[in-house]
Amino acid sequence: MVPAAVWIATIILIVGLLAFDYFAHVRKAHSPSLREAAVWSAVYIGIAIAFGIVVMIVGGTEMGSEYFAGYITEKALSVDNLFVFLLIISSFAVPRKDQQKVLLVGIVFSIIARTGFIFLGAALINRFSWVFYLFGLILLITAGHTVKPDNEESHGSEADNLMIRLARKLLRTSDQYDDDKLFTVVDGKRMMTPMLLVMVAIGGTDILFALDSIPAIFGLTQSTYIVFTATTFSLMGLRQLFFLIDGLLDRLIYLSYGLGAILSFIGIKLILHALHENTVPFINDGESVPVIEITTGISLSVIIGVLVITVVTSLLSGAGKAQAAGARLRTETDRYLKLDEDTEADKREHRYRVLVRTAEQVEDVPPKHRDHIGDETELKAGVARAMHVHGRWRQEHGMRPMDAPASDDQEGTTEGRA
């Protein structure tokens, strides 16, 4: 039993970290650099590891192992959250400098929602041992659902989900952002901005993710304190991780299979535990069933092993590289087409050079992997539109449409090759 003083100190630590994150990084809207994202991702992971070491020293090896098994599992599942956050943010075209606030609000909502599910789950487990059967079944179903093609849409990841449709229908919403404000005034009327709708979308999908993740961690430990801290610390730093690996997310092509394997493993572990603690009358007359139980050490080893294999295989995969190339081209095309008329010439030329190089990388994808690029017709149409806009802009500024600006590395890139 964890003392109340420890709970209070832990909650104060978590609230303090979230407050620091807001006032130090999010309050002033900006797009974090790669260095900033890397440093603070490392800081939050370091804090989570340090906390786990303290748990191991104070609570013992078993308790520490349960924390790390839970933390690693939840961290892996939180990467799946990032895919959905990326889809929602892209769907709403959230300005990059304002994305930090959206992500932090989503993380805070996740912590609050999952805390509620944690205490509900703990109460059910303490009162009804058959809940382990239910949790195990949920994880096995989720595991099968995870490996289905296009599973990212199954979490309600599209911005136009039920909550958003209701919000648009019942509430007055502006079409344009007003910096990072949640409300604005249009024609003398106070209206919601798309920023608030984005937060509603992320909050709604977070509830669905909690239904997946909480049974998973209860399959590794029944300590409410460990479940709470491992889940919370796995979400801390998720904002920085988003900006650090958003270019790598599309490379993790086999992540869903790895998560499916982990969820299946934990689901089986839960069912075995349920059989060992069985009180259901129609199973072995309500008596315990003598089955093997999977230890925390084995769980931790399997989770780490599956994740390592999944990530390495994804990064080395030609299909993953093709998928990432298609996603980058889609992003770069969108970035160029959203440039304002008063964008500086150097910035416009830079964005166009990046677009040209990315289009060339897509053209170099081997035929056997081209199915993973996405809709090539759509991609080519977007690139053609961007090239037309750029050519017109160059003409308006007295430049020859087919002149190729020197690339950043001075090697040169011709527009004709694009």
Coordinates of C-alpha atoms in Angstrom, one line a residue:
M1 CA 0.0 0.0 0.0
V2 CA 1.5 3.3 -1.1
P3 CA 1.2 6.0 1.6
A4 CA -1.0 9.1 0.9
A5 CA 2.1 11.4 1.3
V6 CA 3.8 9.6 -1.6
W7 CA 0.7 10.0 -3.8
I8 CA 0.5 13.7 -3.0
A9 CA 4.3 14.2 -3.7
T10 CA 4.0 12.4 -7.0
I11 CA 1.0 14.4 -8.1
I12 CA 2.7 17.7 -7.2
L13 CA 5.8 16.5 -9.2
I14 CA 3.6 15.8 -12.3
V15 CA 1.6 19.0 -12.1
G16 CA 4.9 20.9 -11.6
L17 CA 6.4 19.3 -14.7
L18 CA 3.3 20.1 -16.8
A19 CA 3.3 23.7 -15.6
F20 CA 6.9 24.1 -16.4
D21 CA 6.4 22.7 -19.8
Y22 CA 3.6 25.2 -20.5
F23 CA 5.3 28.3 -19.2
A24 CA 8.8 27.5 -20.5
H25 CA 8.0 26.2 -23.9
V26 CA 4.3 26.4 -24.9
R27 CA 3.0 29.7 -23.7
K28 CA 4.9 31.6 -26.4
A29 CA 3.9 30.1 -29.7
H30 CA 6.9 28.8 -31.8
S31 CA 8.0 25.9 -33.8
P32 CA 10.6 23.9 -31.8
S33 CA 13.9 23.1 -33.4
L34 CA 15.1 19.6 -33.8
R35 CA 17.7 20.3 -31.1
E36 CA 15.1 21.6 -28.6
A37 CA 12.9 18.6 -29.2
A38 CA 15.8 16.1 -28.8
V39 CA 17.1 17.7 -25.6
W40 CA 13.7 17.9 -23.9
S41 CA 12.7 14.4 -25.1
A42 CA 15.9 13.1 -23.4
V43 CA 15.1 15.1 -20.3
Y44 CA 11.6 13.6 -19.8
I45 CA 12.8 10.1 -20.6
G46 CA 15.6 10.6 -18.1
I47 CA 13.1 11.8 -15.4
A48 CA 10.9 8.7 -16.1
I49 CA 14.0 6.4 -15.8
A50 CA 15.2 8.2 -12.6
F51 CA 11.7 7.8 -11.1
G52 CA 11.8 4.1 -12.0
I53 CA 15.1 3.6 -10.3
V54 CA 13.8 5.3 -7.1
V55 CA 10.8 3.0 -7.2
M56 CA 13.1 0.0 -7.5
I57 CA 15.2 1.2 -4.6
V58 CA 12.3 2.0 -2.3
G59 CA 9.7 -0.6 -3.4
G60 CA 12.0 -3.5 -4.5
T61 CA 13.0 -5.1 -7.7
E62 CA 9.6 -6.6 -8.5
M63 CA 7.9 -3.2 -8.2
G64 CA 10.6 -1.5 -10.2
S65 CA 10.4 -4.1 -12.9
E66 CA 6.6 -3.7 -13.1
Y67 CA 7.0 0.1 -13.5
F68 CA 9.5 -0.3 -16.3
A69 CA 7.4 -2.9 -18.1
G70 CA 4.4 -0.7 -17.8
Y71 CA 6.3 2.5 -18.9
I72 CA 7.8 0.9 -22.0
T73 CA 4.5 -0.6 -23.0
E74 CA 2.6 2.6 -22.6
K75 CA 5.4 4.6 -24.3
A76 CA 5.1 2.3 -27.3
L77 CA 1.3 2.7 -27.4
S78 CA 1.7 6.5 -27.0
V79 CA 3.7 6.5 -30.3
D80 CA 0.5 5.2 -31.9
N81 CA -1.2 8.3 -30.4
L82 CA 1.3 10.4 -32.3
F83 CA 0.0 9.0 -35.6
V84 CA -3.5 10.1 -34.7
F85 CA -2.4 13.5 -33.4
L86 CA -0.5 14.0 -36.8
L87 CA -3.7 13.1 -38.8
I88 CA -5.9 15.5 -36.8
I89 CA -3.4 18.3 -36.9
S90 CA -2.9 17.8 -40.6
S91 CA -6.7 17.6 -41.2
F92 CA -7.2 21.0 -39.5
A93 CA -4.0 22.5 -41.0
V94 CA -2.9 23.8 -37.6
P95 CA -0.1 26.3 -38.0
R96 CA 3.2 24.6 -36.9
K97 CA 4.0 27.3 -34.3
D98 CA 0.6 26.6 -32.6
Q99 CA 0.9 22.8 -32.6
Q100 CA 2.7 22.7 -29.3
K101 CA -0.3 24.0 -27.4
V102 CA -2.7 21.5 -29.1
L103 CA -0.4 18.6 -28.2
L104 CA 0.0 19.7 -24.5
V105 CA -3.7 20.1 -24.1
G106 CA -4.1 16.6 -25.6
I107 CA -1.5 15.2 -23.2
V108 CA -3.2 16.8 -20.2
F109 CA -6.6 15.5 -21.3
S110 CA -5.0 12.0 -21.7
I111 CA -3.6 12.0 -18.2
I112 CA -6.9 13.1 -16.7
A113 CA -9.0 10.6 -18.8
R114 CA -6.6 7.7 -18.1
T115 CA -6.5 8.5 -14.4
G116 CA -10.2 8.1 -14.3
F117 CA -10.0 4.8 -16.1
I118 CA -7.2 3.6 -13.9
F119 CA -9.2 4.1 -10.7
L120 CA -12.3 2.6 -12.3
G121 CA -10.2 -0.4 -13.4
A122 CA -8.6 -0.8 -10.0
A123 CA -12.0 -0.8 -8.3
L124 CA -13.4 -3.4 -10.7
I125 CA -10.4 -5.7 -10.2
N126 CA -10.6 -5.5 -6.4
R127 CA -14.3 -6.3 -6.5
F128 CA -14.6 -8.7 -9.4
S129 CA -11.7 -11.0 -10.3
W130 CA -13.5 -12.0 -13.6
V131 CA -12.6 -8.5 -14.9
F132 CA -9.2 -10.0 -15.9
Y133 CA -11.1 -12.2 -18.4
L134 CA -12.7 -9.0 -19.8
F135 CA -9.5 -7.1 -20.0
G136 CA -7.7 -10.0 -21.7
L137 CA -10.5 -10.3 -24.3
I138 CA -10.4 -6.5 -24.9
L139 CA -6.7 -6.7 -25.6
L140 CA -6.9 -9.7 -27.9
I141 CA -9.7 -8.0 -29.9
T142 CA -7.6 -4.7 -30.0
A143 CA -4.5 -6.6 -31.1
G144 CA -6.4 -8.1 -34.1
H145 CA -7.9 -4.6 -34.8
T146 CA -4.4 -3.0 -34.6
V147 CA -2.9 -5.1 -37.4
K148 CA -5.8 -4.5 -39.8
P149 CA -4.9 -2.2 -42.8
D150 CA -5.7 1.5 -42.3
N151 CA -6.2 0.9 -38.6
E152 CA -5.4 4.5 -37.8
E153 CA -8.8 5.5 -39.0
S154 CA -10.5 3.0 -36.6
H155 CA -9.6 5.1 -33.6
G156 CA -11.8 7.9 -34.9
S157 CA -8.7 9.6 -36.0
E158 CA -10.3 11.6 -38.8
A159 CA -11.0 15.1 -37.8
D160 CA -14.6 14.8 -39.0
N161 CA -15.7 12.4 -36.3
L162 CA -19.0 12.5 -34.4
M163 CA -17.8 15.0 -31.7
I164 CA -16.5 17.4 -34.4
R165 CA -19.7 17.1 -36.5
L166 CA -21.8 17.9 -33.5
A167 CA -19.6 20.8 -32.5
R168 CA -19.7 22.3 -36.0
K169 CA -23.5 21.9 -36.1
L170 CA -24.4 23.2 -32.6
L171 CA -21.7 25.8 -32.1
R172 CA -20.6 28.8 -34.2
T173 CA -17.1 28.2 -35.6
S174 CA -14.9 30.4 -37.6
D175 CA -13.0 29.2 -40.7
Q176 CA -9.7 30.8 -39.8
Y177 CA -7.3 30.6 -36.9
D178 CA -6.6 33.6 -34.8
D179 CA -3.1 32.8 -33.6
D180 CA -3.6 30.2 -30.8
K181 CA -6.8 31.8 -29.4
L182 CA -9.8 29.5 -28.7
F183 CA -12.4 32.2 -29.5
T184 CA -12.4 35.1 -31.9
V185 CA -14.8 37.8 -33.1
V186 CA -16.0 37.7 -36.7
D187 CA -18.4 40.4 -38.0
G188 CA -19.1 41.4 -34.4
K189 CA -20.0 37.9 -33.3
R190 CA -18.0 35.8 -30.8
M191 CA -17.1 32.4 -32.4
M192 CA -15.0 29.4 -31.7
T193 CA -11.8 29.0 -33.7
P194 CA -10.7 25.7 -35.4
M195 CA -8.1 25.5 -32.5
L196 CA -10.8 24.6 -30.1
L197 CA -12.2 22.0 -32.5
V198 CA -8.7 20.4 -32.8
M199 CA -8.5 20.1 -29.0
V200 CA -12.0 18.5 -28.9
A201 CA -10.9 16.0 -31.6
I202 CA -7.8 15.0 -29.8
G203 CA -9.6 14.7 -26.5
G204 CA -12.3 12.5 -28.0
T205 CA -9.7 10.1 -29.6
D206 CA -7.7 10.0 -26.3
I207 CA -10.7 8.4 -24.6
L208 CA -10.6 5.6 -27.1
F209 CA -6.9 5.2 -26.6
A210 CA -7.4 4.9 -22.9
L211 CA -9.7 1.9 -23.5
D212 CA -6.8 0.2 -25.2
S213 CA -3.9 1.2 -22.9
I214 CA -5.3 0.8 -19.4
P215 CA -6.2 -2.9 -19.7
A216 CA -2.7 -3.4 -21.2
I217 CA -0.9 -2.1 -18.2
F218 CA -3.2 -3.8 -15.7
G219 CA -2.0 -7.0 -17.4
L220 CA 1.5 -6.2 -16.1
T221 CA 0.8 -4.9 -12.6
Q222 CA -2.2 -4.5 -10.3
S223 CA -0.6 -1.7 -8.3
T224 CA -2.7 1.4 -8.9
Y225 CA 0.3 3.6 -8.1
I226 CA 2.5 1.9 -10.6
V227 CA -0.2 1.9 -13.3
F228 CA -0.8 5.6 -12.7
T229 CA 2.9 6.7 -12.7
A230 CA 4.0 4.5 -15.6
T231 CA 1.1 5.7 -17.7
T232 CA 1.6 9.4 -16.8
F233 CA 5.3 9.4 -17.3
S234 CA 4.9 7.7 -20.7
L235 CA 2.8 10.6 -21.7
M236 CA 5.1 13.3 -20.4
G237 CA 7.4 14.4 -23.1
L238 CA 5.1 13.2 -25.8
R239 CA 4.9 16.7 -27.2
Q240 CA 8.6 16.9 -27.7
L241 CA 8.7 13.4 -29.1
F242 CA 6.2 14.4 -31.8
F243 CA 8.5 17.1 -33.2
L244 CA 11.5 14.9 -32.9
I245 CA 10.2 11.9 -34.8
D246 CA 7.4 13.3 -37.0
G247 CA 9.7 12.6 -39.9
L248 CA 10.2 9.0 -38.8
L249 CA 6.6 8.1 -38.0
D250 CA 5.9 7.0 -41.5
R251 CA 9.0 4.9 -41.5
L252 CA 7.6 2.8 -38.6
I253 CA 5.6 0.7 -41.1
Y254 CA 5.5 -2.4 -38.9
L255 CA 4.8 -0.7 -35.6
S256 CA 1.1 -1.8 -35.7
Y257 CA 2.3 -5.4 -35.9
G258 CA 4.6 -5.0 -33.0
L259 CA 1.9 -3.3 -30.9
G260 CA -0.5 -6.1 -31.9
A261 CA 2.0 -8.7 -30.8
I262 CA 2.5 -7.0 -27.4
L263 CA -1.2 -6.5 -26.8
S264 CA -1.8 -10.2 -27.7
F265 CA 0.9 -11.3 -25.3
I266 CA -0.5 -9.2 -22.4
G267 CA -4.0 -10.3 -23.2
I268 CA -2.9 -14.0 -22.9
K269 CA -1.1 -13.1 -19.7
L270 CA -4.3 -11.6 -18.3
I271 CA -6.4 -14.6 -19.2
L272 CA -3.8 -16.9 -17.6
H273 CA -3.9 -14.8 -14.5
A274 CA -7.7 -14.8 -14.5
L275 CA -7.7 -18.6 -14.7
H276 CA -5.3 -18.8 -11.8
E277 CA -7.5 -16.5 -9.7
N278 CA -10.7 -17.9 -11.2
T279 CA -14.0 -17.5 -9.3
V280 CA -16.4 -17.9 -12.3
P281 CA -18.8 -20.7 -11.4
F282 CA -18.9 -22.3 -14.9
I283 CA -15.1 -22.5 -15.2
N284 CA -13.6 -25.4 -13.2
D285 CA -16.6 -25.1 -10.7
G286 CA -15.3 -21.7 -9.6
E287 CA -12.0 -23.0 -8.5
S288 CA -8.5 -21.9 -9.5
V289 CA -7.2 -23.5 -12.7
P290 CA -3.5 -24.7 -12.5
V291 CA -1.9 -22.8 -15.4
I292 CA 1.5 -21.2 -15.9
E293 CA 1.8 -17.6 -15.0
I294 CA 4.1 -15.2 -16.9
T295 CA 6.5 -13.3 -14.6
T296 CA 7.2 -9.6 -14.9
G297 CA 10.7 -10.3 -16.0
I298 CA 9.5 -12.4 -19.0
S299 CA 7.0 -9.7 -19.8
L300 CA 9.6 -7.0 -19.8
S301 CA 11.9 -9.1 -22.0
V302 CA 9.2 -9.9 -24.6
I303 CA 8.0 -6.2 -24.8
I304 CA 11.6 -4.9 -25.3
G305 CA 12.4 -7.6 -27.8
V306 CA 9.3 -7.1 -29.9
L307 CA 9.8 -3.3 -30.0
V308 CA 13.5 -3.6 -31.0
I309 CA 12.7 -6.1 -33.8
T310 CA 9.7 -3.9 -35.0
V311 CA 11.6 -0.7 -35.1
V312 CA 14.8 -2.1 -36.7
T313 CA 12.8 -4.0 -39.3
S314 CA 10.7 -0.9 -40.1
L315 CA 13.8 1.4 -40.5
L316 CA 15.5 -1.1 -42.8
S317 CA 12.4 -1.8 -44.8
G318 CA 12.2 -0.5 -48.4
A319 CA 8.4 -0.3 -48.0
G320 CA 8.9 2.0 -45.0
K321 CA 11.2 4.3 -46.9
A322 CA 8.7 4.5 -49.7
Q323 CA 5.9 5.3 -47.4
A324 CA 8.0 8.0 -45.7
A325 CA 9.0 9.5 -49.0
G326 CA 5.3 9.8 -50.1
A327 CA 4.4 11.4 -46.8
R328 CA 7.2 13.9 -47.0
L329 CA 6.3 14.9 -50.6
R330 CA 2.7 15.4 -49.5
T331 CA 3.9 17.5 -46.6
E332 CA 6.3 19.6 -48.6
T333 CA 3.7 20.2 -51.4
D334 CA 1.2 21.4 -48.8
R335 CA 3.8 23.6 -47.1
Y336 CA 4.7 25.3 -50.4
L337 CA 1.1 25.8 -51.5
K338 CA 0.2 27.4 -48.1
L339 CA 2.9 30.1 -48.4
D340 CA 1.5 33.6 -48.3
E341 CA 1.9 36.1 -51.1
D342 CA 4.2 38.2 -49.0
T343 CA 6.6 35.3 -48.2
E344 CA 10.2 36.3 -48.6
A345 CA 11.8 35.3 -51.9
D346 CA 14.6 33.3 -50.3
K347 CA 12.1 31.3 -48.1
R348 CA 9.9 30.6 -51.1
E349 CA 12.9 29.4 -53.2
H350 CA 14.1 27.2 -50.3
R351 CA 10.7 25.6 -49.9
Y352 CA 10.5 24.9 -53.6
R353 CA 14.0 23.4 -53.7
V354 CA 13.1 21.1 -50.9
L355 CA 9.9 20.1 -52.8
V356 CA 11.8 19.4 -56.0
R357 CA 14.4 17.2 -54.1
T358 CA 11.6 15.3 -52.3
A359 CA 9.8 14.7 -55.6
E360 CA 13.0 13.3 -57.1
Q361 CA 13.3 10.9 -54.1
V362 CA 9.8 9.6 -54.7
E363 CA 10.6 9.1 -58.4
D364 CA 13.6 7.0 -57.3
V365 CA 11.4 4.5 -55.3
P366 CA 11.8 1.0 -56.8
P367 CA 8.7 -0.3 -58.6
K368 CA 8.1 -3.1 -56.1
H369 CA 7.6 -0.6 -53.3
R370 CA 5.6 2.1 -55.1
D371 CA 2.3 0.8 -53.7
H372 CA 3.4 2.2 -50.4
I373 CA 3.9 5.7 -51.6
G374 CA 0.1 6.4 -51.6
D375 CA -2.0 7.9 -54.3
E376 CA 0.6 8.8 -56.9
T377 CA -2.0 10.6 -59.1
E378 CA -2.9 12.9 -56.2
L379 CA 0.8 13.4 -55.4
K380 CA 1.8 14.3 -58.9
A381 CA -1.2 16.6 -59.3
G382 CA -0.1 18.5 -56.1
V383 CA 3.5 18.8 -57.3
A384 CA 2.3 20.0 -60.7
R385 CA 0.1 22.6 -59.0
A386 CA 3.0 23.8 -56.9
M387 CA 5.3 24.0 -59.9
H388 CA 2.7 26.0 -61.8
V389 CA 2.3 28.5 -58.8
H390 CA 6.1 28.8 -58.5
G391 CA 6.6 29.4 -62.3
R392 CA 3.9 32.1 -62.2
W393 CA 5.5 33.7 -59.2
R394 CA 8.9 33.7 -60.9
Q395 CA 7.4 35.3 -64.0
E396 CA 5.7 38.0 -61.9
H397 CA 9.1 38.8 -60.4
G398 CA 10.9 39.0 -63.8
M399 CA 12.6 35.6 -63.5
R400 CA 12.6 32.9 -66.1
P401 CA 10.1 30.2 -65.2
M402 CA 12.5 27.3 -65.8
D403 CA 15.5 28.8 -64.1
A404 CA 16.7 26.4 -61.4
P405 CA 17.9 28.0 -58.2
A406 CA 21.1 26.6 -56.7
S407 CA 20.5 23.9 -54.1
D408 CA 21.5 24.4 -50.5
D409 CA 24.5 22.1 -51.1
Q410 CA 25.4 24.0 -54.3
E411 CA 25.0 20.8 -56.3
G412 CA 22.1 22.3 -58.3
T413 CA 18.7 21.0 -59.0
T414 CA 16.8 21.6 -62.2
E415 CA 13.1 22.3 -62.3
G416 CA 12.9 20.3 -65.5
R417 CA 13.8 17.1 -63.5
A418 CA 10.9 17.7 -61.2

